[in-house]
Amino acid sequence: MPFDENNAQRIRTFLQHKEADFFEKKMFGGLVFMVDEKLCCGTRIDKKVGENLLLCRIDDKTYAEALERDDILPMPNAERPMKNYIFITENGWKRNQDLEFWLQKCLDFNPQAKSSKKK
């Protein structure tokens, strides 16, 4: 599961600074960060183009606005994109202030996000 360790550390540092209760899990072809037992964000290297992507789980309004940007990809699913999940290409989160913007959106949405069903 390819991901860039430097980018994973940038995410860890942000979550630690925010004192978020998180753990890491290998998922979706990369590394995701679970906050309060819910998927919050993650990172992976896209196999096709070798580009680092940031996975974000965000609210409906931010999701709709984000899809209008060139550096945003909807998270694919078998039939349609997964609502509230986006991938951001490297240009959209290379700068620390951009990364922090997106990660804060993820943290803001986390309390309202639904937990996955326990197996």
Tab-separated table of C-alpha atoms in Angstrom:
chain	number	residue	atom	x	y	z
A	1	MET	CA	0.000	0.000	0.000
A	2	PRO	CA	2.017	2.915	-1.260
A	3	PHE	CA	2.016	6.240	0.514
A	4	ASP	CA	4.611	8.932	1.067
A	5	GLU	CA	5.882	8.792	4.648
A	6	ASN	CA	6.722	12.516	4.667
A	7	ASN	CA	3.121	13.395	3.817
A	8	ALA	CA	1.818	10.923	6.394
A	9	GLN	CA	4.019	12.646	8.987
A	10	ARG	CA	2.644	16.051	8.004
A	11	ILE	CA	-0.865	14.738	8.683
A	12	ARG	CA	0.212	13.130	11.989
A	13	THR	CA	1.794	16.382	13.126
A	14	PHE	CA	-1.363	18.360	12.367
A	15	LEU	CA	-3.619	15.885	14.192
A	16	GLN	CA	-1.277	15.786	17.190
A	17	HIS	CA	-1.177	19.586	17.303
A	18	LYS	CA	-5.001	19.600	17.326
A	19	GLU	CA	-4.955	16.944	20.074
A	20	ALA	CA	-7.200	14.694	17.981
A	21	ASP	CA	-7.843	11.157	19.206
A	22	PHE	CA	-6.615	9.245	16.135
A	23	PHE	CA	-5.057	6.031	14.935
A	24	GLU	CA	-3.744	4.912	11.558
A	25	LYS	CA	-4.996	2.127	9.341
A	26	LYS	CA	-3.897	0.831	5.940
A	27	MET	CA	-6.923	1.191	3.717
A	28	PHE	CA	-8.013	2.389	0.235
A	29	GLY	CA	-4.566	1.636	-1.164
A	30	GLY	CA	-2.777	3.909	1.302
A	31	LEU	CA	-2.852	5.114	4.891
A	32	VAL	CA	-5.941	6.572	6.541
A	33	PHE	CA	-6.323	8.387	9.823
A	34	MET	CA	-9.267	7.443	11.981
A	35	VAL	CA	-10.500	10.123	14.399
A	36	ASP	CA	-12.915	9.047	17.122
A	37	GLU	CA	-13.191	5.643	15.390
A	38	LYS	CA	-14.295	7.269	12.083
A	39	LEU	CA	-12.367	7.722	8.851
A	40	CYS	CA	-11.219	11.339	8.754
A	41	CYS	CA	-8.463	11.678	6.143
A	42	GLY	CA	-5.635	9.800	4.485
A	43	THR	CA	-2.944	9.707	1.863
A	44	ARG	CA	-1.857	7.413	-0.935
A	45	ILE	CA	0.172	7.410	-4.116
A	46	ASP	CA	-1.979	7.042	-7.220
A	47	LYS	CA	-0.691	4.008	-9.125
A	48	LYS	CA	-1.503	5.393	-12.570
A	49	VAL	CA	0.345	8.709	-12.364
A	50	GLY	CA	2.506	8.282	-9.260
A	51	GLU	CA	1.009	11.384	-7.658
A	52	ASN	CA	0.412	11.830	-3.926
A	53	LEU	CA	-3.277	12.217	-3.129
A	54	LEU	CA	-4.921	13.470	0.039
A	55	LEU	CA	-8.165	11.735	0.998
A	56	CYS	CA	-10.614	13.984	2.833
A	57	ARG	CA	-14.013	13.293	4.361
A	58	ILE	CA	-15.871	16.597	4.397
A	59	ASP	CA	-19.347	18.095	4.817
A	60	ASP	CA	-21.923	18.383	2.017
A	61	LYS	CA	-21.364	22.082	1.300
A	62	THR	CA	-17.564	21.805	1.163
A	63	TYR	CA	-17.896	18.651	-0.952
A	64	ALA	CA	-20.094	20.405	-3.544
A	65	GLU	CA	-17.757	23.412	-3.700
A	66	ALA	CA	-14.648	21.227	-3.880
A	67	LEU	CA	-15.883	19.277	-6.900
A	68	GLU	CA	-15.763	22.497	-8.930
A	69	ARG	CA	-11.979	22.741	-8.478
A	70	ASP	CA	-9.405	21.309	-10.899
A	71	ASP	CA	-7.289	19.744	-8.131
A	72	ILE	CA	-10.177	17.677	-6.689
A	73	LEU	CA	-11.225	14.161	-7.685
A	74	PRO	CA	-14.353	12.469	-6.360
A	75	MET	CA	-13.635	9.198	-4.601
A	76	PRO	CA	-14.784	6.499	-7.013
A	77	ASN	CA	-17.162	3.729	-6.090
A	78	ALA	CA	-18.589	0.943	-8.225
A	79	GLU	CA	-21.626	2.902	-9.422
A	80	ARG	CA	-21.066	6.532	-8.409
A	81	PRO	CA	-18.668	8.691	-6.394
A	82	MET	CA	-18.757	8.267	-2.620
A	83	LYS	CA	-20.499	11.296	-1.146
A	84	ASN	CA	-18.382	13.424	1.221
A	85	TYR	CA	-15.104	11.778	0.148
A	86	ILE	CA	-12.631	13.499	-2.169
A	87	PHE	CA	-9.061	13.071	-3.306
A	88	ILE	CA	-6.964	16.208	-3.627
A	89	THR	CA	-4.066	16.176	-6.071
A	90	GLU	CA	-0.614	17.321	-4.941
A	91	ASN	CA	-1.050	20.895	-6.171
A	92	GLY	CA	-4.002	21.330	-3.828
A	93	TRP	CA	-2.121	20.448	-0.626
A	94	LYS	CA	1.587	20.891	-1.282
A	95	ARG	CA	1.764	24.031	0.870
A	96	ASN	CA	1.294	23.547	4.620
A	97	GLN	CA	-1.472	26.151	4.782
A	98	ASP	CA	-3.434	24.243	2.100
A	99	LEU	CA	-2.950	20.939	3.914
A	100	GLU	CA	-4.071	22.509	7.191
A	101	PHE	CA	-7.146	24.012	5.502
A	102	TRP	CA	-8.298	20.600	4.227
A	103	LEU	CA	-7.443	18.711	7.399
A	104	GLN	CA	-9.382	21.245	9.465
A	105	LYS	CA	-12.395	20.689	7.186
A	106	CYS	CA	-12.048	16.950	7.905
A	107	LEU	CA	-11.888	17.514	11.664
A	108	ASP	CA	-14.842	19.911	11.559
A	109	PHE	CA	-16.990	17.298	9.810
A	110	ASN	CA	-15.860	14.346	11.929
A	111	PRO	CA	-18.386	14.796	14.786
A	112	GLN	CA	-21.274	14.637	12.268
A	113	ALA	CA	-19.799	11.788	10.194
A	114	LYS	CA	-21.422	8.409	10.564
A	115	SER	CA	-19.401	5.541	11.975
A	116	SER	CA	-19.085	2.423	9.876
A	117	LYS	CA	-20.954	-0.582	11.116
A	118	LYS	CA	-18.952	-2.814	13.437
A	119	LYS	CA	-18.467	-6.359	12.211
